[in-house]
Amino acid sequence: MDIRAQVSMVFHLDKCIGCHTCSISCKNIWTDRKGTEFMWWNNVETKPGTGYPTLWEDQEKYKGGWVQDGDRLRLKLQGRFGALSSLFFNPYLPTVDDYYEPWTYQYDELFNAPEGDDQPTARPISMITGKYMDIEAGPNWDDDLGGSPVYAANDPNKDGLTDEERAQLNEVQRVVFFYLPRICNHCLNPGCVAACPAGAIYKRGEDGVVLLKQDQCRAWRMCISGCPYKKTYYNWSTGKAEKCILCYPRLESGQPPACFHSCVGRIRYLGVLLYDADRILDTASSSEAVLVEAQRAIIQDPFDPQVVSAARANGISDAMIASARISPVYKFVKQWMLALPLHPEFRTIPMLYYVPPMLPVLAAVKNGLYNVVGAGENGLAPLISSLEKARLPLRYMASLFAAGNEETVAAVYRKLIAVRLYMRHLTVKDVSLAEANQALNVGQTTAEEVQAIFRLTATPTFEERFVVPPMEREVAIEQTLDPFTHKTQAGFGFRQAPERRW
Amino acid sequence: MIDLALFVAFPYVAVILAIVVGLYRYYTDRFSYSSLSSQFLENRTLFWGSVPFHYGILVILLAHLLALLFPGLWSSLIGAQARLYVLEVTGLALALMAIVGMALLFIRRLNNQRVLMVTSTIDWIFLVVLLAQILLGFWVALFFRWGSDWYLHTAVPWLISLATLSPQAQYVSVLPFIVKLHMLGGFLIIALFPFTRLVHFVTFPITYFWRPYQVVIWNRRVRAGVEVKK
Ligand code: SF4
């Protein structure tokens, strides 16, 4: 057993309101520089949709992640020899047009326009070339299903649906969507790290944050293809890849990452998980049918004395273990089994988990009328059996969160429904005890568990949502420098701006 | 005198520049030690330019190097006429590949607005020098026949004399002007190397062949075993 700690995340999709505050706070802090205008380390996409960059989930196009090749796990992109022989040209690299050409407007034309009969206009100019341009795509071009005949219609997750189901999803009365906020998953088996020929990307041993050494990046561009989530980006101005750093400077001073902190819907949870690093390869190469279970199984119980002693032996501090014990991520993922990895079949073992959204599943059209289950004359009773009549087929959710295993997502939904019904029984009192108990049974949960889920979902405090583990920066500093010397030097390093001077 | 300056002093200056400035840049501004790929901005022409150029130029460079390092092996290789023909024709074909590739890359940089934005003055200077050098090489190979042979008796002893610090310019001073230009061009490129994006040449990530796929860095374990100063 090789126990390591991993700062991990849960996003509760039912709570996301698609406000993009997370994206903006991230952009303001990290990517408002030249060369990074098109980068959104945090982005929120509308599902169904093709996402950002366009069709990122289509690995036949981008060759991200890992594939099972016999009994070997290999990068879908290429082998070692393939990597070195395609340094001169990476055939699967997304180009700026797969994201969008960043632009601004010529605002000064508004102020400097001479008096005239027409309103002055500010024309868009490219932030790459500085020339006038026609805007053809943007960071959220298909927000709220805009342009859905093109975007939503081509969502790769619809591949598993029947033609009939697909046609239904295009009917105006049945149109349905939800938001999918995405950041780097800080995976256990990252494709970007494995694909980098220069070895510039690494995982921090102590907390699992995946970082990219700017000084060692040589612009070979393989990480951008290697990451199946397209969460490493190429800075076209400096010629370096860049990615989400999980706001580690904030984590190190005890604050949650900016996108977490600013999240309006309070959908985000952060906490540490303990996992067994010896099992990474086995887990990543599990068969598709058990992928989600395997990815859950690699996470270890922080109360198990064996795990704890193995963790201590690996230098994990007691404070870190204590933090793992109150981690909301552990509860959502392992204890309650409500949160699922996004596209586990990419086999990178992502450490960002999603509680799938209920709303699009529970509303249906009946006799030509839009009907949210629970609003009809049958009260809430149909909730229990409604999964089969879901508006967005379960298969779609299964394609996103369970490598196609409908039963895995159905189990999550049954528990989520139990939470709703039971709490409704307690608070609104229009659900009978019998019905509530039946829901608990079907959801395979208990009254206590349901209340705990409700508490952490609906009314958690800031400290309950974000259990930032002690990052023990001081210990790391001590290893290299006398802390008092460090204290007087901090902030006066020889850092240079990330610009090319040669 | 001029021969001494061009074929003795200049090569030394070029090599010293390459090493000293190259190291200086590596240790003071490692951030800039890369090729600054523009594939992200334009990728169609890049394929037809970059791939033939790189493979063409690399193999030709390798042949130059092989003959220099193993002249005995090389002369036995070109001993038979058939082999000599094959070698020369292959060389010409590769040079042509490199020229076409380079020309495409040149046009791409000029024509594509986006790529133009990430092109600096030194990039242009270097592009011109490189293109000229390849063209000169092609010219030499075409009009001064059997270069794979006379190279062994002119440039090779000259380069060896330079390397062994007993420089003898007379090996090359009587050669035709075009040939001399090509030789000087080589050293000009070496001299320009540390100032341009050509530095990416020495960062070829050969270690990728054997390093483990996953890289994990520990703050604490790096120093494990090292006594911490109190
Ligand atoms: S800030 Fe929160 S609620 Fe708003 S879009 Fe981002 S994740 Fe969703």
XYZ file of C-alpha atoms and ligand atoms in Angstrom:
740
model
C 0.000 0.000 0.000
C 1.434 3.356 -1.040
C -0.902 5.906 0.467
C -0.882 9.422 -0.926
C -3.050 12.461 -0.359
C -4.967 14.199 -3.113
C -6.811 17.489 -2.973
C -10.059 16.553 -4.694
C -13.284 18.167 -5.744
C -17.011 17.637 -6.101
C -19.331 19.744 -8.243
C -23.036 19.399 -7.487
C -24.636 19.964 -10.881
C -28.174 20.497 -9.616
C -26.941 23.640 -7.950
C -25.104 25.187 -10.889
C -26.954 28.195 -12.274
C -24.621 28.712 -15.213
C -23.625 32.210 -14.153
C -19.947 31.833 -15.193
C -18.756 33.693 -12.111
C -16.245 30.892 -11.590
C -14.804 31.368 -15.075
C -14.506 35.096 -14.617
C -12.769 34.944 -11.261
C -10.283 32.483 -12.717
C -9.676 34.549 -15.819
C -9.163 37.743 -13.839
C -6.511 36.132 -11.711
C -4.665 33.836 -14.082
C -5.396 34.222 -17.781
C -5.829 37.848 -18.682
C -2.379 37.993 -20.257
C -1.287 38.080 -23.859
C -1.386 34.615 -25.367
C -3.899 33.336 -22.847
C -6.959 35.298 -23.951
C -8.653 32.228 -25.339
C -7.869 30.077 -22.288
C -10.547 29.286 -19.757
C -8.949 27.099 -17.113
C -12.436 27.052 -15.659
C -15.237 26.950 -18.177
C -18.937 26.229 -17.920
C -20.539 24.523 -20.851
C -24.127 23.770 -21.690
C -25.002 20.117 -22.096
C -26.118 18.806 -24.547
C -23.529 20.713 -26.509
C -20.176 20.352 -28.148
C -18.290 22.146 -25.394
C -14.997 23.969 -25.385
C -12.873 23.384 -27.376
C -15.444 22.183 -29.858
C -16.066 18.439 -29.583
C -13.407 17.944 -26.904
C -15.049 14.686 -25.863
C -14.511 13.161 -29.294
C -11.277 11.253 -28.817
C -11.289 9.977 -32.372
C -10.661 13.594 -33.263
C -8.234 14.612 -30.499
C -6.770 11.282 -29.318
C -6.733 12.226 -25.640
C -6.449 9.917 -22.655
C -5.597 6.243 -22.455
C -6.804 3.114 -24.191
C -6.673 -0.508 -23.226
C -4.450 -2.305 -25.716
C -4.480 -6.002 -24.909
C -3.414 -6.055 -21.271
C -1.467 -2.866 -21.639
C -2.582 0.669 -21.029
C -1.281 3.063 -23.629
C -1.768 6.686 -24.571
C -4.355 6.962 -27.279
C -2.213 9.641 -28.912
C 0.975 7.737 -29.615
C 3.791 5.661 -28.194
C 7.173 6.978 -27.156
C 8.671 6.635 -30.579
C 5.599 8.156 -32.168
C 5.881 11.141 -29.860
C 9.455 11.902 -30.800
C 8.825 11.438 -34.486
C 5.852 13.789 -34.515
C 7.567 16.643 -32.710
C 7.655 18.611 -35.948
C 3.946 18.285 -36.431
C 1.351 16.966 -34.030
C -1.484 15.720 -36.246
C -4.087 15.906 -33.465
C -3.382 19.318 -32.016
C -6.457 21.530 -31.702
C -5.803 24.919 -33.276
C -7.022 28.293 -32.131
C -10.084 27.917 -34.340
C -11.176 24.866 -32.356
C -11.427 27.225 -29.387
C -12.104 30.659 -30.857
C -10.099 33.618 -32.038
C -9.934 36.013 -29.095
C -11.131 39.511 -29.791
C -11.778 42.896 -28.277
C -13.598 45.945 -29.607
C -12.222 49.194 -30.858
C -13.768 51.155 -28.068
C -11.912 54.360 -28.788
C -13.957 54.711 -31.966
C -16.946 55.291 -29.735
C -15.302 58.194 -27.989
C -13.412 59.711 -30.870
C -16.078 59.496 -33.560
C -16.867 62.878 -35.069
C -20.377 64.201 -34.793
C -22.555 62.659 -37.464
C -25.898 61.180 -38.387
C -25.024 57.630 -37.410
C -24.228 55.998 -34.156
C -20.560 55.154 -33.991
C -19.802 51.466 -33.616
C -16.924 49.629 -32.040
C -15.769 46.985 -34.473
C -14.287 43.759 -33.205
C -10.539 43.346 -33.582
C -8.565 40.173 -33.195
C -6.392 39.980 -30.110
C -3.917 37.916 -32.077
C -3.436 39.975 -35.208
C -4.909 43.296 -34.169
C -6.899 43.353 -37.419
C -10.630 43.694 -37.893
C -12.318 40.329 -37.762
C -15.663 38.624 -38.005
C -16.555 36.826 -34.839
C -17.357 33.243 -35.641
C -17.144 31.598 -32.262
C -16.675 32.532 -28.653
C -16.013 30.960 -25.298
C -19.663 30.087 -24.749
C -21.039 30.148 -28.217
C -23.665 27.516 -27.468
C -24.567 28.810 -24.012
C -28.115 27.819 -22.988
C -28.456 25.801 -26.195
C -27.784 28.727 -28.536
C -27.351 27.320 -32.022
C -28.445 23.924 -30.852
C -29.145 22.537 -34.344
C -25.396 22.727 -34.802
C -23.971 22.341 -31.320
C -26.347 20.369 -29.141
C -27.181 18.141 -32.092
C -23.557 17.077 -32.409
C -22.899 16.293 -28.761
C -20.766 13.118 -28.776
C -22.718 11.797 -25.768
C -25.773 11.463 -27.957
C -24.083 8.733 -29.956
C -25.645 6.070 -27.738
C -29.193 7.360 -28.209
C -31.721 6.031 -30.677
C -32.765 8.199 -33.585
C -36.154 8.604 -31.994
C -34.699 9.811 -28.719
C -32.508 12.214 -30.550
C -35.380 13.588 -32.568
C -37.360 14.078 -29.385
C -34.576 16.068 -27.805
C -34.765 18.500 -30.667
C -38.472 19.191 -30.186
C -38.973 22.583 -28.710
C -41.271 21.329 -25.941
C -38.780 18.738 -24.854
C -35.616 20.741 -25.098
C -33.571 20.262 -21.978
C -30.151 21.302 -20.773
C -27.911 21.619 -17.777
C -24.528 23.136 -17.048
C -21.227 21.370 -16.797
C -18.495 23.479 -15.166
C -15.060 22.056 -15.840
C -11.572 22.627 -14.517
C -8.451 20.479 -14.614
C -9.263 17.205 -12.861
C -5.798 16.821 -11.323
C -5.969 13.164 -12.288
C -4.174 10.264 -10.663
C -3.073 8.920 -14.047
C -2.786 12.150 -16.018
C -2.527 11.949 -19.794
C -0.791 15.322 -20.055
C 2.062 14.262 -17.766
C 2.550 11.028 -19.660
C 2.457 12.696 -23.063
C 5.009 15.443 -22.342
C 8.276 14.506 -24.072
C 10.224 17.040 -22.017
C 8.878 15.805 -18.687
C 7.778 19.323 -17.840
C 4.481 18.361 -16.217
C 4.362 16.717 -12.834
C 2.099 15.818 -9.988
C 2.951 17.181 -6.588
C 3.512 14.269 -4.255
C 2.089 15.918 -1.150
C -1.247 17.120 -2.485
C -1.618 15.777 -6.027
C -1.872 19.139 -7.778
C -0.735 18.755 -11.402
C 1.586 21.558 -12.471
C 3.518 22.479 -15.584
C 7.071 23.804 -15.308
C 7.205 26.812 -17.581
C 10.998 26.733 -17.717
C 11.094 23.146 -18.852
C 8.272 23.263 -21.393
C 9.739 23.199 -24.890
C 6.585 23.718 -26.922
C 6.327 20.114 -28.129
C 2.542 20.445 -27.631
C 1.823 16.814 -26.795
C 0.128 17.501 -23.460
C -2.627 19.414 -25.194
C -3.494 16.300 -27.157
C -2.739 13.927 -24.289
C -5.268 15.482 -21.908
C -8.673 14.065 -22.870
C -10.422 16.969 -21.131
C -8.436 19.539 -23.111
C -7.414 21.283 -19.944
C -3.888 22.118 -20.932
C -3.672 25.059 -23.269
C -0.999 26.425 -25.573
C 0.039 30.014 -24.994
C 0.649 31.160 -28.553
C 2.681 34.160 -27.464
C 5.195 32.572 -25.100
C 5.158 29.146 -26.742
C 4.434 27.392 -23.459
C 1.602 25.175 -22.357
C -0.375 26.359 -19.366
C -2.998 24.798 -17.186
C -5.148 25.177 -14.087
C -2.948 25.214 -10.992
C -5.842 24.662 -8.587
C -4.906 28.081 -7.172
C -2.176 26.398 -5.145
C -0.932 29.714 -3.783
C -4.397 30.197 -2.328
C -4.558 26.628 -1.035
C -1.202 27.112 0.633
C -2.566 30.051 2.557
C -5.684 28.163 3.579
C -8.136 29.522 1.013
C -10.140 27.523 -1.509
C -9.344 28.107 -5.194
C -10.877 31.263 -6.660
C -13.504 29.476 -8.735
C -14.618 27.566 -5.645
C -14.652 30.621 -3.449
C -16.628 32.742 -5.876
C -19.140 30.076 -6.953
C -22.560 31.655 -6.702
C -24.511 28.418 -6.733
C -22.218 27.053 -4.022
C -22.001 23.878 -6.040
C -18.351 23.249 -5.243
C -16.754 21.171 -2.543
C -13.092 20.641 -1.859
C -11.311 18.245 0.430
C -8.498 15.781 0.605
C -8.723 12.084 -0.288
C -6.297 9.315 0.574
C -5.630 6.836 -2.193
C -3.438 3.851 -2.876
C -0.856 4.797 -5.498
C 0.119 1.151 -6.003
C -3.249 0.575 -7.607
C -3.237 3.404 -10.118
C -2.356 1.261 -13.105
C -4.742 -1.563 -12.200
C -7.535 0.891 -11.645
C -6.934 2.709 -14.884
C -6.946 -0.551 -16.811
C -10.160 -1.992 -15.311
C -12.789 -3.123 -17.775
C -15.386 -0.567 -18.747
C -18.148 -2.318 -16.785
C -16.423 -1.740 -13.438
C -14.479 1.444 -14.135
C -16.490 3.647 -11.791
C -16.348 1.112 -8.969
C -12.618 0.674 -9.467
C -12.085 4.418 -9.376
C -14.055 4.559 -6.139
C -12.146 1.606 -4.734
C -8.753 3.257 -5.090
C -9.871 5.860 -2.546
C -9.014 4.657 0.949
C -10.896 4.967 4.207
C -9.118 7.562 6.393
C -10.530 5.865 9.500
C -9.041 2.464 8.691
C -6.048 1.964 11.042
C -4.106 0.125 8.336
C -4.556 2.992 5.916
C -3.617 5.486 8.582
C -0.388 3.741 9.478
C 0.526 3.364 5.807
C -0.192 7.060 5.347
C 2.012 7.969 8.288
C 4.773 5.761 6.923
C 4.593 7.801 3.730
C 5.105 11.014 5.605
C 1.478 12.166 5.542
C 0.929 14.274 8.636
C -1.752 13.627 11.223
C -3.265 16.987 10.416
C -3.678 15.911 6.808
C -5.293 12.636 7.866
C -7.631 14.521 10.169
C -8.560 16.746 7.258
C -9.255 13.683 5.098
C -11.694 12.476 7.734
C -13.912 15.514 7.407
C -13.495 15.858 3.659
C -16.843 16.540 1.940
C -15.421 14.889 -1.161
C -14.920 11.629 0.701
C -18.557 11.728 1.768
C -19.977 12.466 -1.643
C -17.781 10.076 -3.573
C -17.048 7.153 -1.337
C -19.481 7.151 1.553
C -22.666 8.182 -0.206
C -21.582 7.207 -3.703
C -23.395 10.182 -5.181
C -20.571 11.827 -7.094
C -19.224 10.298 -10.299
C -16.123 10.959 -12.397
C -16.573 12.740 -15.713
C -15.858 10.322 -18.561
C -14.115 7.644 -16.506
C -13.477 5.786 -19.761
C -10.675 8.220 -20.555
C -8.844 6.289 -17.828
C -6.946 9.178 -16.313
C -8.740 8.685 -12.959
C -9.984 12.281 -12.610
C -10.170 13.683 -9.106
C -13.065 16.015 -9.815
C -16.410 14.313 -9.277
C -19.905 15.360 -10.267
C -23.233 14.823 -8.605
C -25.425 14.399 -11.712
C -28.312 16.856 -12.069
C -31.836 15.708 -11.346
C -33.889 18.354 -13.018
C -33.442 17.363 -16.645
C -34.168 13.809 -15.677
C -37.343 14.427 -13.764
C -39.390 16.639 -16.014
C -41.491 15.163 -18.787
C -44.107 16.085 -21.352
C -47.471 14.485 -20.659
C -50.522 14.929 -22.873
C -48.716 17.719 -24.604
C -48.077 19.559 -21.348
C -44.738 20.245 -19.767
C -44.772 18.564 -16.444
C -42.274 18.534 -13.646
C -42.780 15.392 -11.669
C -44.346 16.221 -8.348
C -46.464 19.045 -9.693
C -49.252 16.854 -11.044
C -52.317 15.445 -9.299
C -50.429 12.340 -8.236
C -48.224 14.409 -5.992
C -44.687 13.249 -5.630
C -45.359 9.560 -5.849
C -44.304 9.184 -9.489
C -40.823 10.385 -8.550
C -39.955 6.913 -7.444
C -40.689 5.293 -10.764
C -39.974 8.261 -12.972
C -36.413 7.463 -13.986
C -37.571 5.384 -16.925
C -39.612 8.237 -18.299
C -36.796 10.715 -17.927
C -36.690 13.594 -20.320
C -33.006 13.315 -20.914
C -32.389 9.604 -21.373
C -30.336 8.023 -18.618
C -28.060 6.710 -21.292
C -26.939 10.242 -21.952
C -25.962 10.741 -18.318
C -24.335 7.318 -18.297
C -22.229 8.320 -21.274
C -21.022 11.374 -19.378
C -20.465 9.994 -15.913
C -20.306 6.213 -15.974
C -18.660 4.946 -19.153
C -22.116 3.990 -20.399
C -23.299 2.032 -17.342
C -26.872 3.164 -16.845
C -27.252 1.283 -13.604
C -24.443 3.297 -12.003
C -26.176 6.620 -12.637
C -29.601 5.178 -11.893
C -28.392 4.186 -8.425
C -27.258 7.750 -7.815
C -30.593 9.127 -8.977
C -32.565 6.746 -6.795
C -30.695 8.012 -3.786
C -31.113 11.655 -4.800
C -34.847 11.066 -5.196
C -34.958 9.465 -1.770
C -33.340 12.584 -0.321
C -35.994 14.768 -1.930
C -38.947 12.683 -0.895
C -37.785 12.072 2.622
C -36.969 15.712 3.267
C -40.257 16.709 1.724
C -41.970 14.330 4.099
C -40.214 16.029 6.997
C -40.580 19.633 5.978
C -43.488 20.161 3.577
C -45.306 17.117 4.927
C -47.149 16.330 1.688
C -45.421 12.970 1.321
C -46.610 10.172 3.552
C -44.193 8.282 5.752
C -44.907 5.139 3.779
C -43.943 6.831 0.544
C -40.840 8.309 2.125
C -39.790 4.968 3.487
C -40.368 3.346 0.151
C -38.098 5.948 -1.423
C -35.424 5.223 1.164
C -35.681 1.548 0.349
C -35.453 2.046 -3.371
C -32.581 4.457 -2.900
C -30.851 1.999 -0.595
C -30.254 4.616 2.007
C -31.296 5.498 5.530
C -32.981 8.434 7.182
C -29.724 9.520 8.834
C -27.755 9.356 5.628
C -30.426 11.306 3.793
C -30.348 14.037 6.391
C -26.572 14.231 6.222
C -26.738 14.476 2.428
C -29.375 17.161 2.691
C -27.327 19.123 5.164
C -24.186 19.088 3.028
C -26.141 19.756 -0.152
C -28.518 22.478 0.923
C -27.193 24.293 3.967
C -23.477 23.669 4.390
C -21.224 26.326 5.843
C -18.171 27.653 4.047
C -15.947 25.493 6.239
C -17.993 22.410 5.483
C -17.789 22.942 1.747
C -14.097 23.712 1.666
C -11.940 21.615 3.911
C -8.583 22.922 2.754
C -6.005 20.539 4.166
C -2.902 21.888 5.874
C -0.550 22.251 2.915
C 2.490 22.400 5.203
C 4.317 24.875 3.072
C 6.496 25.679 6.056
C 7.787 22.108 6.104
C 8.751 22.368 2.460
C 10.464 25.701 3.070
C 12.431 24.293 5.972
C 13.898 21.658 3.706
C 15.669 24.181 1.566
C 16.051 27.365 3.545
C 16.097 28.675 7.053
C 12.498 29.884 7.626
C 13.686 33.219 8.954
C 15.847 33.772 5.897
C 12.918 32.775 3.716
C 10.649 35.181 5.525
C 12.850 38.146 4.754
C 13.336 37.080 1.144
C 9.782 36.167 0.213
C 8.542 38.456 -2.491
C 12.021 39.503 -3.550
C 12.927 36.552 -5.711
C 14.473 36.869 -9.138
C 11.268 36.093 -10.931
C 10.883 37.377 -14.459
C 7.724 38.074 -16.344
C 6.680 35.114 -18.501
C 7.704 36.743 -21.736
C 10.170 35.693 -24.360
C 13.204 37.921 -24.322
C 15.196 35.960 -26.889
C 45.234 36.936 -44.151
C 41.585 37.021 -45.116
C 41.650 33.224 -45.210
C 42.969 33.180 -41.698
C 40.174 35.426 -40.540
C 37.426 33.535 -42.353
C 38.516 29.957 -41.970
C 40.311 30.015 -38.665
C 39.221 32.941 -36.543
C 35.579 32.998 -37.575
C 34.893 29.304 -36.879
C 36.424 29.613 -33.433
C 34.452 32.728 -32.663
C 31.280 31.038 -33.876
C 31.759 27.947 -31.746
C 32.741 29.928 -28.679
C 29.708 32.170 -29.138
C 27.459 29.166 -29.504
C 28.745 27.551 -26.345
C 29.119 30.596 -24.133
C 25.953 32.404 -25.128
C 24.076 29.125 -25.368
C 24.984 28.234 -21.796
C 24.372 31.764 -20.598
C 20.910 31.751 -22.096
C 20.185 28.296 -20.719
C 21.095 29.296 -17.203
C 19.621 32.773 -17.160
C 16.548 32.455 -19.346
C 15.566 28.827 -19.677
C 12.044 29.994 -20.352
C 13.093 31.025 -23.837
C 14.803 27.728 -24.669
C 12.271 26.402 -27.120
C 11.076 26.555 -30.676
C 7.975 28.710 -30.068
C 5.791 26.470 -32.182
C 3.135 28.231 -34.224
C 1.159 25.110 -35.053
C -1.599 26.309 -32.772
C -2.127 29.328 -35.017
C -1.822 27.644 -38.376
C -1.488 23.981 -39.031
C -2.153 23.061 -42.632
C 0.802 24.637 -44.392
C 2.925 23.811 -41.387
C 2.537 20.116 -42.095
C 3.772 20.410 -45.680
C 6.578 22.716 -44.612
C 7.800 21.495 -41.272
C 7.828 17.748 -41.837
C 9.806 17.615 -45.119
C 12.102 20.386 -43.940
C 13.003 18.764 -40.646
C 13.457 15.252 -41.947
C 15.364 16.440 -45.003
C 17.728 18.667 -43.112
C 18.286 16.204 -40.266
C 19.363 13.354 -42.500
C 21.657 15.605 -44.515
C 23.179 16.990 -41.350
C 23.710 13.471 -40.117
C 25.534 12.556 -43.329
C 27.836 15.587 -42.963
C 28.558 14.539 -39.415
C 29.084 10.875 -40.247
C 31.667 11.653 -42.894
C 33.417 13.994 -40.512
C 33.560 11.585 -37.611
C 34.193 8.371 -39.536
C 36.021 9.346 -42.744
C 37.324 5.784 -43.194
C 33.884 4.292 -43.031
C 32.535 6.964 -45.325
C 35.186 6.476 -48.009
C 34.587 2.733 -48.066
C 30.877 3.471 -48.286
C 31.311 5.564 -51.416
C 33.985 3.207 -52.760
C 31.624 1.470 -55.147
C 30.215 3.659 -57.891
C 26.649 2.402 -57.493
C 26.654 3.301 -53.828
C 28.088 6.716 -54.565
C 25.323 7.387 -57.093
C 22.615 6.271 -54.721
C 24.060 8.392 -51.952
C 24.356 11.530 -54.044
C 20.895 11.182 -55.520
C 19.390 10.578 -52.086
C 21.231 13.616 -50.826
C 19.900 15.771 -53.623
C 16.380 14.523 -53.067
C 16.572 15.253 -49.344
C 17.971 18.703 -50.029
C 15.103 19.354 -52.382
C 12.691 18.251 -49.671
C 14.285 20.629 -47.224
C 14.216 23.486 -49.731
C 10.566 23.017 -50.588
C 9.685 22.697 -46.909
C 11.687 25.755 -45.973
C 10.190 27.795 -48.787
C 6.706 26.842 -47.672
C 7.506 27.792 -44.110
C 8.890 31.105 -45.337
C 5.774 31.884 -47.335
C 3.594 30.785 -44.446
C 5.271 33.196 -42.103
C 4.886 36.025 -44.570
C 1.312 35.294 -45.561
C -0.418 34.164 -42.428
C -1.324 37.182 -40.319
C -1.409 35.170 -37.117
C 1.967 33.543 -37.616
C 3.420 36.890 -38.617
C 2.537 38.164 -35.152
C 4.820 35.661 -33.445
C 7.759 36.244 -35.802
C 10.591 38.455 -34.603
C 13.388 40.198 -36.486
C 15.924 37.575 -35.527
C 13.530 34.923 -36.819
C 13.575 36.579 -40.223
C 17.340 36.970 -40.254
C 17.755 33.368 -39.332
C 15.208 32.136 -41.841
C 17.016 33.932 -44.648
C 20.403 32.602 -43.580
C 19.082 29.090 -43.295
C 17.354 29.176 -46.639
C 20.487 30.573 -48.282
C 22.608 27.899 -46.679
C 20.415 25.069 -47.908
C 20.277 26.543 -51.398
C 24.063 26.898 -51.421
C 24.457 23.325 -50.309
C 22.159 22.161 -53.050
C 24.113 24.213 -55.586
C 27.391 22.760 -54.418
C 26.072 19.222 -54.572
C 24.691 19.797 -58.037
C 27.537 21.648 -59.774
C 30.643 20.476 -57.936
C 30.250 16.797 -58.479
C 31.024 14.039 -56.014
C 31.025 16.195 -52.961
C 30.712 13.077 -50.864
C 34.218 12.349 -52.041
C 36.089 15.656 -52.079
C 34.459 16.668 -48.802
C 36.675 14.007 -47.223
C 39.853 15.637 -48.504
C 38.986 19.291 -47.984
C 36.447 20.146 -45.353
C 37.075 17.136 -43.168
C 40.834 17.688 -42.615
C 40.139 21.403 -42.198
C 37.498 20.783 -39.524
C 39.723 18.224 -37.838
C 42.605 20.683 -37.834
C 40.293 23.208 -36.190
C 39.116 20.691 -33.653
C 42.642 19.657 -32.745
C 43.660 23.302 -32.341
C 46.196 23.182 -35.171
C 44.162 25.163 -37.689
C 45.121 24.784 -41.338
C 43.102 26.977 -43.653
C 44.947 25.842 -46.799
C 42.706 22.768 -47.063
C 39.805 24.942 -48.075
C 41.277 28.247 -49.166
C 41.648 27.146 -52.777
C 38.094 25.860 -53.127
C 35.576 27.611 -55.391
C 33.845 30.629 -53.961
C 30.393 28.999 -53.689
C 31.789 26.081 -51.729
C 33.568 28.436 -49.368
C 30.378 30.379 -48.888
C 28.568 27.225 -47.898
C 31.252 26.423 -45.351
C 31.120 29.881 -43.851
C 27.347 29.680 -43.840
C 27.607 26.637 -41.624
C 29.605 28.534 -39.064
C 27.356 31.562 -39.359
C 24.465 29.325 -38.349
C 26.464 28.026 -35.419
C 27.175 31.600 -34.402
C 23.514 32.565 -34.688
C 22.312 29.449 -32.908
C 22.266 30.790 -29.336
C 20.452 33.972 -30.354
C 17.628 32.316 -32.217
C 14.926 29.773 -31.670
C 17.299 27.190 -33.138
C 18.192 26.456 -29.512
C 15.337 23.969 -29.566
C 17.739 21.717 -31.477
C 19.676 20.850 -28.321
C 16.569 20.267 -26.246
C 15.516 17.210 -28.196
C 13.709 15.212 -25.495
C 15.553 11.937 -25.895
C 14.870 11.002 -22.264
C 11.244 10.386 -23.189
C 12.339 6.972 -24.424
C 13.071 5.709 -20.945
C 11.513 7.952 -18.344
C 8.435 6.595 -16.522
C 5.178 7.998 -17.866
C 4.134 9.557 -14.602
C 6.223 12.215 -12.920
C 5.646 12.839 -9.223
C 7.725 15.407 -7.377
C 7.949 15.460 -3.616
C 8.927 18.518 -1.683
C 10.112 16.598 1.279
C 11.555 13.493 -0.262
C 13.953 15.365 -2.518
C 15.844 16.134 0.601
C 15.278 12.817 2.336
C 18.588 11.651 3.701
C 20.080 15.107 3.489
C 20.573 16.573 6.906
C 18.457 19.636 7.337
C 20.405 22.680 8.434
C 19.266 23.970 11.758
S -19.951 30.079 -10.371
Fe -20.838 28.147 -9.629
S -23.026 28.346 -10.153
Fe -21.952 29.874 -11.388
S -21.490 28.791 -13.328
Fe -19.701 28.527 -12.006
S -20.053 26.549 -11.034
Fe -22.044 27.208 -11.843
